[in-house]
Amino acid sequence: MNFIYQAITIVAIPLTIGIIPNAASSHASLVIISQASSTDFSRMGDDFFNNKDYKGAIEAYTQAIKLNPNFAEAHQSRCLSRLLIGDYPAALVDCNNAIRIRPDYADAYRVRGTIRLKLKDIRATVADWQTAANLYNAQGDRENFEYMMNRLKNVQQELQRIQQR
């Protein structure tokens, strides 16, 4: 009789884990990983992100990356989540990975530039935002191209002030 109860418990745990990734033991996490795809975890991360639960989002995106290390969007989404909680070094690593996987990923350059601005590396910010603007333009994304050109204008003025000191 105990055996049947344990089997039912094991089946019920992954359903809970799928909703609340933090609530699982490491053993239970392994069960859900084998059942969920990287896309499932990425969507779960998006839900956490949209609810401003950035730590939950990071955990879900991490599971997506474990299942598919070349999932550039999961790296980028985890990057943005880490940026929003102020973990700039880890965010920078995630952006670099997204760019390594997808060198034409304009959003990754845009966010990496923002991280570098937070780290007060204005020259690198300018380089990343210029790359993002060029990619947006090449991809026909006029709205983001114009947005980046405006941000570039402002940060380049700041860079000129720094250089004049």
PDB file of C-alpha atoms in Angstrom:
ATOM      1  CA  MET A   1       0.000   0.000   0.000  1.00  0.00           C
ATOM      2  CA  ASN A   2       2.857   2.402   0.760  1.00  0.00           C
ATOM      3  CA  PHE A   3       4.321   1.799  -2.676  1.00  0.00           C
ATOM      4  CA  ILE A   4       1.143   3.002  -4.404  1.00  0.00           C
ATOM      5  CA  TYR A   5       1.054   6.155  -2.275  1.00  0.00           C
ATOM      6  CA  GLN A   6       4.665   6.978  -3.161  1.00  0.00           C
ATOM      7  CA  ALA A   7       3.991   6.537  -6.851  1.00  0.00           C
ATOM      8  CA  ILE A   8       1.063   8.948  -6.685  1.00  0.00           C
ATOM      9  CA  THR A   9       3.183  11.484  -4.796  1.00  0.00           C
ATOM     10  CA  ILE A  10       5.946  11.367  -7.418  1.00  0.00           C
ATOM     11  CA  VAL A  11       3.447  11.964 -10.222  1.00  0.00           C
ATOM     12  CA  ALA A  12       1.883  14.935  -8.410  1.00  0.00           C
ATOM     13  CA  ILE A  13       5.173  16.702  -7.644  1.00  0.00           C
ATOM     14  CA  PRO A  14       6.098  17.616 -11.245  1.00  0.00           C
ATOM     15  CA  LEU A  15       2.783  19.399 -11.707  1.00  0.00           C
ATOM     16  CA  THR A  16       3.570  21.582  -8.710  1.00  0.00           C
ATOM     17  CA  ILE A  17       7.121  22.132  -9.885  1.00  0.00           C
ATOM     18  CA  GLY A  18       5.896  23.275 -13.260  1.00  0.00           C
ATOM     19  CA  ILE A  19       3.997  26.061 -11.543  1.00  0.00           C
ATOM     20  CA  ILE A  20       6.489  26.909  -8.783  1.00  0.00           C
ATOM     21  CA  PRO A  21      10.077  25.965  -9.727  1.00  0.00           C
ATOM     22  CA  ASN A  22      11.457  26.994  -6.294  1.00  0.00           C
ATOM     23  CA  ALA A  23       9.283  24.543  -4.405  1.00  0.00           C
ATOM     24  CA  ALA A  24      11.062  21.438  -5.638  1.00  0.00           C
ATOM     25  CA  SER A  25      13.842  19.328  -4.252  1.00  0.00           C
ATOM     26  CA  SER A  26      16.690  18.557  -6.623  1.00  0.00           C
ATOM     27  CA  HIS A  27      15.267  15.064  -7.215  1.00  0.00           C
ATOM     28  CA  ALA A  28      11.840  16.374  -8.144  1.00  0.00           C
ATOM     29  CA  SER A  29      13.411  18.963 -10.475  1.00  0.00           C
ATOM     30  CA  LEU A  30      15.022  16.164 -12.439  1.00  0.00           C
ATOM     31  CA  VAL A  31      11.593  14.628 -13.028  1.00  0.00           C
ATOM     32  CA  ILE A  32      10.131  17.812 -14.484  1.00  0.00           C
ATOM     33  CA  ILE A  33      13.200  18.540 -16.607  1.00  0.00           C
ATOM     34  CA  SER A  34      12.730  15.243 -18.382  1.00  0.00           C
ATOM     35  CA  GLN A  35       9.097  16.128 -19.101  1.00  0.00           C
ATOM     36  CA  ALA A  36       9.308  19.818 -20.044  1.00  0.00           C
ATOM     37  CA  SER A  37      11.020  21.331 -23.059  1.00  0.00           C
ATOM     38  CA  SER A  38      13.313  24.332 -23.119  1.00  0.00           C
ATOM     39  CA  THR A  39      10.467  26.284 -24.708  1.00  0.00           C
ATOM     40  CA  ASP A  40       8.166  25.329 -21.819  1.00  0.00           C
ATOM     41  CA  PHE A  41      10.680  26.650 -19.305  1.00  0.00           C
ATOM     42  CA  SER A  42      11.216  29.800 -21.368  1.00  0.00           C
ATOM     43  CA  ARG A  43       7.482  30.475 -21.402  1.00  0.00           C
ATOM     44  CA  MET A  44       7.370  29.884 -17.672  1.00  0.00           C
ATOM     45  CA  GLY A  45      10.232  32.378 -17.322  1.00  0.00           C
ATOM     46  CA  ASP A  46       8.269  34.886 -19.400  1.00  0.00           C
ATOM     47  CA  ASP A  47       5.309  34.489 -17.049  1.00  0.00           C
ATOM     48  CA  PHE A  48       7.512  35.087 -14.006  1.00  0.00           C
ATOM     49  CA  PHE A  49       9.140  38.058 -15.752  1.00  0.00           C
ATOM     50  CA  ASN A  50       5.796  39.607 -16.662  1.00  0.00           C
ATOM     51  CA  ASN A  51       4.778  39.296 -13.009  1.00  0.00           C
ATOM     52  CA  LYS A  52       8.039  41.000 -11.969  1.00  0.00           C
ATOM     53  CA  ASP A  53       9.321  37.834 -10.280  1.00  0.00           C
ATOM     54  CA  TYR A  54      12.787  38.173 -11.776  1.00  0.00           C
ATOM     55  CA  LYS A  55      14.400  35.526  -9.580  1.00  0.00           C
ATOM     56  CA  GLY A  56      11.743  33.004 -10.596  1.00  0.00           C
ATOM     57  CA  ALA A  57      12.289  34.026 -14.213  1.00  0.00           C
ATOM     58  CA  ILE A  58      16.041  33.490 -13.874  1.00  0.00           C
ATOM     59  CA  GLU A  59      15.492  29.985 -12.521  1.00  0.00           C
ATOM     60  CA  ALA A  60      13.090  29.077 -15.326  1.00  0.00           C
ATOM     61  CA  TYR A  61      15.389  30.476 -18.028  1.00  0.00           C
ATOM     62  CA  THR A  62      18.287  28.592 -16.442  1.00  0.00           C
ATOM     63  CA  GLN A  63      16.334  25.345 -16.835  1.00  0.00           C
ATOM     64  CA  ALA A  64      15.631  26.230 -20.480  1.00  0.00           C
ATOM     65  CA  ILE A  65      19.348  26.825 -21.062  1.00  0.00           C
ATOM     66  CA  LYS A  66      20.267  23.537 -19.366  1.00  0.00           C
ATOM     67  CA  LEU A  67      18.007  21.741 -21.827  1.00  0.00           C
ATOM     68  CA  ASN A  68      19.190  23.773 -24.827  1.00  0.00           C
ATOM     69  CA  PRO A  69      22.489  25.632 -24.302  1.00  0.00           C
ATOM     70  CA  ASN A  70      22.114  27.271 -27.743  1.00  0.00           C
ATOM     71  CA  PHE A  71      18.766  28.888 -26.917  1.00  0.00           C
ATOM     72  CA  ALA A  72      19.815  32.501 -27.513  1.00  0.00           C
ATOM     73  CA  GLU A  73      16.457  33.932 -26.489  1.00  0.00           C
ATOM     74  CA  ALA A  74      16.628  32.212 -23.085  1.00  0.00           C
ATOM     75  CA  HIS A  75      20.131  33.635 -22.529  1.00  0.00           C
ATOM     76  CA  GLN A  76      18.842  37.066 -23.517  1.00  0.00           C
ATOM     77  CA  SER A  77      15.762  36.834 -21.315  1.00  0.00           C
ATOM     78  CA  ARG A  78      17.847  35.712 -18.339  1.00  0.00           C
ATOM     79  CA  CYS A  79      20.209  38.586 -19.096  1.00  0.00           C
ATOM     80  CA  LEU A  80      17.367  41.091 -18.897  1.00  0.00           C
ATOM     81  CA  SER A  81      16.079  39.540 -15.662  1.00  0.00           C
ATOM     82  CA  ARG A  82      19.543  39.765 -14.121  1.00  0.00           C
ATOM     83  CA  LEU A  83      19.880  43.353 -15.300  1.00  0.00           C
ATOM     84  CA  LEU A  84      16.638  44.263 -13.536  1.00  0.00           C
ATOM     85  CA  ILE A  85      17.815  42.835 -10.210  1.00  0.00           C
ATOM     86  CA  GLY A  86      21.186  44.568 -10.567  1.00  0.00           C
ATOM     87  CA  ASP A  87      23.360  41.494 -11.204  1.00  0.00           C
ATOM     88  CA  TYR A  88      25.319  43.210 -13.976  1.00  0.00           C
ATOM     89  CA  PRO A  89      28.282  40.793 -14.256  1.00  0.00           C
ATOM     90  CA  ALA A  90      26.003  37.760 -14.698  1.00  0.00           C
ATOM     91  CA  ALA A  91      23.758  39.724 -17.060  1.00  0.00           C
ATOM     92  CA  LEU A  92      26.786  40.602 -19.169  1.00  0.00           C
ATOM     93  CA  VAL A  93      27.765  36.925 -19.430  1.00  0.00           C
ATOM     94  CA  ASP A  94      24.246  36.034 -20.591  1.00  0.00           C
ATOM     95  CA  CYS A  95      24.221  38.796 -23.223  1.00  0.00           C
ATOM     96  CA  ASN A  96      27.629  37.673 -24.469  1.00  0.00           C
ATOM     97  CA  ASN A  97      26.307  34.123 -24.789  1.00  0.00           C
ATOM     98  CA  ALA A  98      23.216  35.284 -26.689  1.00  0.00           C
ATOM     99  CA  ILE A  99      25.437  37.262 -29.091  1.00  0.00           C
ATOM    100  CA  ARG A 100      27.863  34.349 -29.487  1.00  0.00           C
ATOM    101  CA  ILE A 101      24.950  32.090 -30.433  1.00  0.00           C
ATOM    102  CA  ARG A 102      23.201  34.690 -32.618  1.00  0.00           C
ATOM    103  CA  PRO A 103      25.566  37.437 -33.797  1.00  0.00           C
ATOM    104  CA  ASP A 104      22.685  39.311 -35.483  1.00  0.00           C
ATOM    105  CA  TYR A 105      20.617  39.554 -32.261  1.00  0.00           C
ATOM    106  CA  ALA A 106      20.042  43.313 -32.093  1.00  0.00           C
ATOM    107  CA  ASP A 107      18.173  43.184 -28.772  1.00  0.00           C
ATOM    108  CA  ALA A 108      21.157  41.482 -27.122  1.00  0.00           C
ATOM    109  CA  TYR A 109      23.478  44.300 -28.225  1.00  0.00           C
ATOM    110  CA  ARG A 110      20.951  46.852 -27.006  1.00  0.00           C
ATOM    111  CA  VAL A 111      20.684  45.282 -23.548  1.00  0.00           C
ATOM    112  CA  ARG A 112      24.433  44.658 -23.324  1.00  0.00           C
ATOM    113  CA  GLY A 113      24.953  48.349 -24.036  1.00  0.00           C
ATOM    114  CA  THR A 114      22.587  49.194 -21.198  1.00  0.00           C
ATOM    115  CA  ILE A 115      24.498  46.899 -18.831  1.00  0.00           C
ATOM    116  CA  ARG A 116      27.761  48.514 -19.871  1.00  0.00           C
ATOM    117  CA  LEU A 117      26.242  51.933 -19.248  1.00  0.00           C
ATOM    118  CA  LYS A 118      25.313  50.783 -15.716  1.00  0.00           C
ATOM    119  CA  LEU A 119      28.938  49.663 -15.339  1.00  0.00           C
ATOM    120  CA  LYS A 120      30.017  53.150 -16.533  1.00  0.00           C
ATOM    121  CA  ASP A 121      31.744  51.814 -19.665  1.00  0.00           C
ATOM    122  CA  ILE A 122      30.386  54.438 -22.027  1.00  0.00           C
ATOM    123  CA  ARG A 123      32.674  53.613 -24.968  1.00  0.00           C
ATOM    124  CA  ALA A 124      31.482  50.004 -24.943  1.00  0.00           C
ATOM    125  CA  THR A 125      27.900  51.234 -24.582  1.00  0.00           C
ATOM    126  CA  VAL A 126      28.280  53.350 -27.714  1.00  0.00           C
ATOM    127  CA  ALA A 127      29.766  50.418 -29.646  1.00  0.00           C
ATOM    128  CA  ASP A 128      26.958  48.040 -28.617  1.00  0.00           C
ATOM    129  CA  TRP A 129      24.184  50.530 -29.271  1.00  0.00           C
ATOM    130  CA  GLN A 130      25.666  51.408 -32.660  1.00  0.00           C
ATOM    131  CA  THR A 131      25.738  47.708 -33.536  1.00  0.00           C
ATOM    132  CA  ALA A 132      22.143  47.338 -32.348  1.00  0.00           C
ATOM    133  CA  ALA A 133      21.069  50.359 -34.431  1.00  0.00           C
ATOM    134  CA  ASN A 134      22.819  48.975 -37.514  1.00  0.00           C
ATOM    135  CA  LEU A 135      21.184  45.566 -37.045  1.00  0.00           C
ATOM    136  CA  TYR A 136      17.735  47.066 -36.480  1.00  0.00           C
ATOM    137  CA  ASN A 137      18.179  49.130 -39.631  1.00  0.00           C
ATOM    138  CA  ALA A 138      19.358  46.131 -41.666  1.00  0.00           C
ATOM    139  CA  GLN A 139      16.416  44.088 -40.354  1.00  0.00           C
ATOM    140  CA  GLY A 140      13.934  46.806 -41.295  1.00  0.00           C
ATOM    141  CA  ASP A 141      12.962  47.589 -37.688  1.00  0.00           C
ATOM    142  CA  ARG A 142      12.577  51.332 -38.092  1.00  0.00           C
ATOM    143  CA  GLU A 143      11.071  51.965 -34.645  1.00  0.00           C
ATOM    144  CA  ASN A 144      13.932  50.341 -32.727  1.00  0.00           C
ATOM    145  CA  PHE A 145      16.495  51.855 -35.104  1.00  0.00           C
ATOM    146  CA  GLU A 146      15.224  55.367 -34.333  1.00  0.00           C
ATOM    147  CA  TYR A 147      15.054  54.611 -30.620  1.00  0.00           C
ATOM    148  CA  MET A 148      18.688  53.470 -30.626  1.00  0.00           C
ATOM    149  CA  MET A 149      19.802  56.486 -32.651  1.00  0.00           C
ATOM    150  CA  ASN A 150      18.234  58.784 -30.021  1.00  0.00           C
ATOM    151  CA  ARG A 151      19.896  56.877 -27.167  1.00  0.00           C
ATOM    152  CA  LEU A 152      23.190  56.992 -29.033  1.00  0.00           C
ATOM    153  CA  LYS A 153      22.948  60.718 -29.502  1.00  0.00           C
ATOM    154  CA  ASN A 154      22.487  61.221 -25.758  1.00  0.00           C
ATOM    155  CA  VAL A 155      25.256  58.860 -24.682  1.00  0.00           C
ATOM    156  CA  GLN A 156      27.690  60.250 -27.276  1.00  0.00           C
ATOM    157  CA  GLN A 157      27.135  63.732 -25.841  1.00  0.00           C
ATOM    158  CA  GLU A 158      27.987  62.332 -22.410  1.00  0.00           C
ATOM    159  CA  LEU A 159      31.098  60.680 -23.842  1.00  0.00           C
ATOM    160  CA  GLN A 160      32.214  64.011 -25.360  1.00  0.00           C
ATOM    161  CA  ARG A 161      31.775  65.732 -21.974  1.00  0.00           C
ATOM    162  CA  ILE A 162      33.915  63.060 -20.329  1.00  0.00           C
ATOM    163  CA  GLN A 163      36.614  63.377 -22.975  1.00  0.00           C
ATOM    164  CA  GLN A 164      36.735  67.172 -22.545  1.00  0.00           C
ATOM    165  CA  ARG A 165      37.529  66.889 -18.816  1.00  0.00           C
TER     166      ARG A 165
END
